[in-house]
Structures are given as C-alpha cells and as structure tokens.
mmCIF file of C-alpha atoms in Angstrom:
data_model
loop_
_atom_site.group_PDB
_atom_site.id
_atom_site.type_symbol
_atom_site.label_atom_id
_atom_site.label_comp_id
_atom_site.label_asym_id
_atom_site.label_seq_id
_atom_site.Cartn_x
_atom_site.Cartn_y
_atom_site.Cartn_z
ATOM 1 C CA THR A 21 41.430 -10.835 -41.667
ATOM 2 C CA LEU A 22 37.737 -10.911 -40.687
ATOM 3 C CA PHE A 23 36.230 -9.077 -37.739
ATOM 4 C CA HIS A 24 33.273 -10.759 -35.990
ATOM 5 C CA TYR A 25 30.942 -8.757 -33.766
ATOM 6 C CA ALA A 26 28.024 -10.284 -31.840
ATOM 7 C CA ILE A 27 25.138 -8.110 -30.583
ATOM 8 C CA PRO A 28 22.700 -9.693 -28.098
ATOM 9 C CA LEU A 29 19.163 -8.724 -29.072
ATOM 10 C CA MET A 30 17.046 -10.186 -26.306
ATOM 11 C CA ASP A 31 17.611 -11.873 -22.969
ATOM 12 C CA LEU A 32 14.366 -11.511 -21.050
ATOM 13 C CA LYS A 33 12.825 -13.631 -18.346
ATOM 14 C CA ASP A 34 9.206 -14.639 -18.912
ATOM 15 C CA THR A 35 7.837 -14.118 -15.380
ATOM 16 C CA ALA A 36 4.454 -15.638 -16.146
ATOM 17 C CA HIS A 37 5.995 -19.025 -17.004
ATOM 18 C CA ASN A 38 9.251 -18.567 -15.056
ATOM 19 C CA HIS A 39 11.620 -19.398 -17.913
ATOM 20 C CA LEU A 40 13.981 -17.498 -20.168
ATOM 21 C CA LEU A 41 12.846 -16.319 -23.565
ATOM 22 C CA PRO A 42 15.025 -17.297 -26.538
ATOM 23 C CA TYR A 43 18.327 -15.495 -26.663
ATOM 24 C CA TYR A 44 18.951 -13.927 -30.076
ATOM 25 C CA VAL A 45 22.335 -12.743 -31.286
ATOM 26 C CA LEU A 46 23.111 -10.720 -34.371
ATOM 27 C CA PHE A 47 26.486 -11.614 -35.868
ATOM 28 C CA ILE A 48 28.167 -8.981 -37.984
ATOM 29 C CA THR A 49 31.242 -9.949 -39.952
ATOM 30 C CA PHE A 50 33.360 -7.659 -42.045
ATOM 31 C CA PRO A 51 36.939 -7.757 -43.254
ATOM 32 C CA VAL A 52 39.533 -5.698 -41.436
ATOM 33 C CA THR A 53 42.382 -4.272 -43.411
ATOM 34 C CA SER A 54 44.646 -1.326 -43.173
ATOM 35 C CA VAL A 55 42.446 0.428 -45.735
ATOM 36 C CA SER A 56 40.694 3.623 -44.683
ATOM 37 C CA LEU A 57 37.436 3.351 -42.704
ATOM 38 C CA SER A 58 35.693 5.607 -45.204
ATOM 39 C CA LYS A 59 35.275 2.485 -47.303
ATOM 40 C CA TYR A 60 33.029 1.069 -44.528
ATOM 41 C CA SER A 61 31.076 4.217 -43.731
ATOM 42 C CA GLY A 62 27.924 2.675 -45.267
ATOM 43 C CA GLY A 63 28.308 -0.340 -42.976
ATOM 44 C CA ILE A 64 28.827 1.886 -39.953
ATOM 45 C CA VAL A 65 25.659 3.815 -40.793
ATOM 46 C CA PHE A 66 23.790 0.526 -41.162
ATOM 47 C CA ILE A 67 25.045 -0.718 -37.777
ATOM 48 C CA THR A 68 24.146 2.625 -36.174
ATOM 49 C CA ILE A 69 20.604 2.495 -37.572
ATOM 50 C CA LEU A 70 20.315 -1.139 -36.515
ATOM 51 C CA LEU A 71 21.416 -0.256 -32.963
ATOM 52 C CA ILE A 72 18.910 2.607 -32.826
ATOM 53 C CA ILE A 73 16.113 0.267 -33.915
ATOM 54 C CA LEU A 74 17.195 -2.305 -31.329
ATOM 55 C CA SER A 75 17.253 0.419 -28.652
ATOM 56 C CA ILE A 76 13.698 1.442 -29.562
ATOM 57 C CA ILE A 77 12.548 -2.188 -29.408
ATOM 58 C CA LEU A 78 14.215 -2.603 -26.008
ATOM 59 C CA ALA A 79 12.625 0.641 -24.771
ATOM 60 C CA LEU A 80 9.194 -0.594 -25.850
ATOM 61 C CA ILE A 81 9.754 -3.916 -24.108
ATOM 62 C CA LEU A 82 10.774 -2.075 -20.928
ATOM 63 C CA LYS A 83 7.750 0.179 -21.242
ATOM 64 C CA PHE A 84 5.293 -2.705 -21.400
ATOM 65 C CA LYS A 85 7.073 -4.965 -18.894
ATOM 66 C CA ILE A 86 8.032 -2.394 -16.243
ATOM 67 C CA VAL A 87 6.766 1.170 -16.684
ATOM 68 C CA ARG A 88 3.160 0.344 -17.654
ATOM 69 C CA PRO A 89 2.610 -2.091 -14.740
ATOM 70 C CA ILE A 90 4.049 0.428 -12.261
ATOM 71 C CA LYS A 91 1.724 3.146 -13.589
ATOM 72 C CA MET A 92 -1.271 0.802 -13.349
ATOM 73 C CA LEU A 93 -0.311 -0.162 -9.776
ATOM 74 C CA SER A 94 0.056 3.515 -8.887
ATOM 75 C CA GLN A 95 -3.378 4.363 -10.321
ATOM 76 C CA GLU A 96 -5.056 1.440 -8.548
ATOM 77 C CA THR A 97 -3.395 2.408 -5.278
ATOM 78 C CA LEU A 98 -4.760 5.948 -5.574
ATOM 79 C CA LEU A 99 -8.264 4.667 -6.400
ATOM 80 C CA ALA A 100 -8.270 1.914 -3.752
ATOM 81 C CA ALA A 101 -9.777 4.171 -1.051
ATOM 82 C CA ASP A 102 -13.225 5.726 -1.096
ATOM 83 C CA GLU A 103 -13.988 9.352 -0.164
ATOM 84 C CA ASN A 104 -14.129 8.396 3.543
ATOM 85 C CA GLY A 105 -10.619 6.939 3.467
ATOM 86 C CA LYS A 106 -11.762 3.326 3.748
ATOM 87 C CA PHE A 107 -10.069 0.965 1.329
ATOM 88 C CA THR A 108 -12.634 -0.714 -0.896
ATOM 89 C CA LYS A 109 -10.127 -2.574 -3.050
ATOM 90 C CA THR A 110 -7.735 -4.860 -1.243
ATOM 91 C CA VAL A 111 -6.034 -6.734 -4.096
ATOM 92 C CA LEU A 112 -4.118 -4.490 -6.452
ATOM 93 C CA TYR A 113 -2.816 -4.893 -10.000
ATOM 94 C CA GLY A 114 0.198 -7.179 -10.295
ATOM 95 C CA ASN A 115 -0.378 -8.989 -7.005
ATOM 96 C CA GLU A 116 -0.001 -12.363 -8.750
ATOM 97 C CA ARG A 117 3.291 -11.467 -10.461
ATOM 98 C CA LYS A 118 6.475 -13.167 -9.285
ATOM 99 C CA ASP A 119 8.790 -10.207 -9.825
ATOM 100 C CA GLU A 120 9.548 -6.944 -8.028
ATOM 101 C CA ILE A 121 6.317 -5.348 -9.232
ATOM 102 C CA GLY A 122 4.396 -8.275 -7.742
ATOM 103 C CA ALA A 123 6.312 -7.873 -4.470
ATOM 104 C CA LEU A 124 5.480 -4.153 -4.431
ATOM 105 C CA SER A 125 1.820 -4.881 -5.109
ATOM 106 C CA GLN A 126 1.764 -7.486 -2.345
ATOM 107 C CA SER A 127 3.335 -4.965 0.046
ATOM 108 C CA PHE A 128 0.674 -2.374 -0.812
ATOM 109 C CA THR A 129 -2.025 -5.024 -0.386
ATOM 110 C CA SER A 130 -0.624 -5.951 3.031
ATOM 111 C CA VAL A 131 -0.587 -2.295 4.120
ATOM 112 C CA ILE A 132 -4.172 -1.850 2.894
ATOM 113 C CA GLU A 133 -5.306 -4.889 4.897
ATOM 114 C CA LYS A 134 -3.569 -3.570 8.037
ATOM 115 C CA VAL A 135 -5.097 -0.108 7.611
ATOM 116 C CA ASN A 136 -8.574 -1.619 7.077
ATOM 117 C CA TYR A 137 -8.133 -3.731 10.211
ATOM 118 C CA ARG A 138 -7.060 -0.650 12.160
ATOM 119 C CA ILE A 139 -10.039 1.344 10.857
ATOM 120 C CA SER A 140 -12.456 -1.402 11.926
ATOM 121 C CA GLU A 141 -10.798 -1.521 15.368
ATOM 122 C CA ILE A 142 -11.233 2.244 15.736
ATOM 123 C CA GLU A 143 -14.867 2.054 14.609
ATOM 124 C CA SER A 144 -15.511 -0.743 17.108
ATOM 125 C CA LEU A 145 -13.730 1.178 19.859
ATOM 126 C CA SER A 146 -15.787 4.255 19.077
ATOM 127 C CA SER A 147 -19.007 2.281 19.342
ATOM 128 C CA ASP A 148 -17.915 0.594 22.586
ATOM 129 C CA LEU A 149 -16.797 3.893 24.118
ATOM 130 C CA SER A 150 -20.057 5.527 23.201
ATOM 131 C CA HIS A 151 -21.954 2.787 25.004
ATOM 132 C CA GLU A 152 -19.607 2.780 28.005
ATOM 133 C CA ILE A 153 -19.889 6.549 28.471
ATOM 134 C CA LYS A 154 -23.626 6.860 27.765
ATOM 135 C CA ASN A 155 -24.609 4.437 30.537
ATOM 136 C CA PRO A 156 -22.885 6.311 33.391
ATOM 137 C CA LEU A 157 -24.100 9.638 31.969
ATOM 138 C CA ALA A 158 -27.671 8.333 31.916
ATOM 139 C CA VAL A 159 -27.364 7.208 35.550
ATOM 140 C CA ILE A 160 -25.909 10.593 36.571
ATOM 141 C CA SER A 161 -28.658 12.440 34.719
ATOM 142 C CA ASN A 162 -31.418 10.302 36.249
ATOM 143 C CA MET A 163 -30.018 10.614 39.764
ATOM 144 C CA ALA A 164 -29.719 14.380 39.413
ATOM 145 C CA GLU A 165 -33.333 14.664 38.197
ATOM 146 C CA ILE A 166 -34.563 12.485 41.063
ATOM 147 C CA LEU A 167 -32.638 14.578 43.572
ATOM 148 C CA GLU A 168 -34.001 17.757 42.061
ATOM 149 C CA THR A 169 -37.649 16.716 42.088
ATOM 150 C CA GLY A 170 -37.958 14.653 45.226
ATOM 151 C CA ASP A 171 -38.122 15.241 48.920
ATOM 152 C CA PHE A 172 -35.478 12.952 50.388
ATOM 153 C CA THR A 173 -33.826 12.386 53.696
ATOM 154 C CA GLU A 174 -30.208 13.312 54.145
ATOM 155 C CA GLU A 175 -29.189 9.630 53.967
ATOM 156 C CA GLU A 176 -31.011 9.184 50.642
ATOM 157 C CA ARG A 177 -29.369 12.308 49.235
ATOM 158 C CA ILE A 178 -25.962 10.973 50.319
ATOM 159 C CA GLU A 179 -26.698 7.626 48.548
ATOM 160 C CA PHE A 180 -27.748 9.408 45.356
ATOM 161 C CA SER A 181 -24.635 11.596 45.565
ATOM 162 C CA LYS A 182 -22.423 8.508 46.002
ATOM 163 C CA SER A 183 -24.030 6.911 42.937
ATOM 164 C CA ILE A 184 -23.409 10.061 40.917
ATOM 165 C CA ILE A 185 -19.780 10.189 42.096
ATOM 166 C CA ASN A 186 -19.240 6.469 41.262
ATOM 167 C CA GLU A 187 -20.609 6.918 37.747
ATOM 168 C CA ALA A 188 -18.460 10.025 37.249
ATOM 169 C CA LYS A 189 -15.436 7.968 38.364
ATOM 170 C CA LYS A 190 -16.328 5.325 35.742
ATOM 171 C CA ILE A 191 -16.332 7.976 33.046
ATOM 172 C CA ASN A 192 -13.065 9.397 34.367
ATOM 173 C CA SER A 193 -11.534 5.904 34.320
ATOM 174 C CA ILE A 194 -12.612 5.381 30.705
ATOM 175 C CA VAL A 195 -11.129 8.738 29.680
ATOM 176 C CA SER A 196 -7.862 7.891 31.502
ATOM 177 C CA LYS A 197 -7.659 4.543 29.691
ATOM 178 C CA ILE A 198 -8.237 6.274 26.348
ATOM 179 C CA ARG A 199 -5.506 8.794 27.149
ATOM 180 C CA GLU A 200 -3.103 5.984 28.144
ATOM 181 C CA ALA A 201 -3.918 3.992 24.996
ATOM 182 C CA SER A 202 -3.283 7.119 22.945
ATOM 183 C CA LYS A 203 0.158 7.566 24.547
ATOM 184 C CA ILE A 204 1.031 3.929 23.807
ATOM 185 C CA GLU A 205 -0.231 4.298 20.245
ATOM 186 C CA ASN A 206 1.900 7.390 19.711
ATOM 187 C CA LYS A 207 5.011 5.510 20.925
ATOM 188 C CA ILE A 208 4.366 2.772 18.378
#
C-alpha cells in the first residue's frame, strides 16, 4: 500500500495584475506497511526540514507582501505632517494598491485631505474674523479719540456714543456667532 501526501506550496494572489500566481503542490509518496515507523525516521526528518523551509519561505513572502508595506505606510503617515501640523504629503504609500493595504492608505489619504480642508477653513476664518473685529475696534477707537479731544454739543456726543455702542454690538455679535459655531462644532 502506498501513502500519498500533497503539500500546497504557494497560492498567492498577484494584486498588481489581479490574477492568481501558479499553484505548486509537493507530492510525497511512501509505502505504508505494518512495519515500525523507525524505518521511516529519515523520511520524517526530511519532511520536517522541508516544512520548516517552506514555513520560512512563506514568512518571507508575508513579510514583503504585508508587513513591509504596512511599516512603510506607517512611516509615511508619521512624516506626512510638518512641524506646524499641516499635512504636506497627501498621497501615501500603497494608495494605488487594490488590496486591504491600498484601502487603508486611501482612508488615510482621505482623512489627510479632510484635515487639510479643515485647517484652511480655520485659517480663512481667522483672517476674516480679524478683519471683522478690527474694523469696529478702529471705529470705536477713533470715536473715543474724537470725543476726548473735541468740544462737542450734547447731541454730537450722543451720536458718537451711539456709533461706539453700535460697533461694540457688532463685535459682540461676532463673538456670539463664534461661540455658537464652537458649540455646534463640539456636537459634531
């Protein structure tokens, strides 16, 4: 009686070309009798060594197909932002891959784009707010200086005071809108 044993050596998908690599099988045949296994101890050692070698080859394949790309993606993700926190690199390693690593890279890329968009919105808001607050402050400052240096009638002083109050209300309105936007942002 003969015993046949088949060991699959490789069944990998080539993601770059989207097809399966050749499937190799190692066939081991040896006679089975009621004789003691000590007769086959050399064969068992050979099979064990062969399996260890195949395991090492498989580990190396996994290292270069999975572990190495994940490490490279991790390093690029860490280096994607400059010292100010702004992302300078928006397309990360593996973005073109059609496997899970590619999906992960595309997710990171999407998050980076959203964060960059948010940063530019905040920078724009900061610039706009600066302008919107500086104008009323300039009017208040000018009106106060005019009131301080001039000799005005009571009606003129009341007009200047109303202008100062209106500009202060504008600033207060801007601050209230910022506070409200902040509350909405925190809920999101």
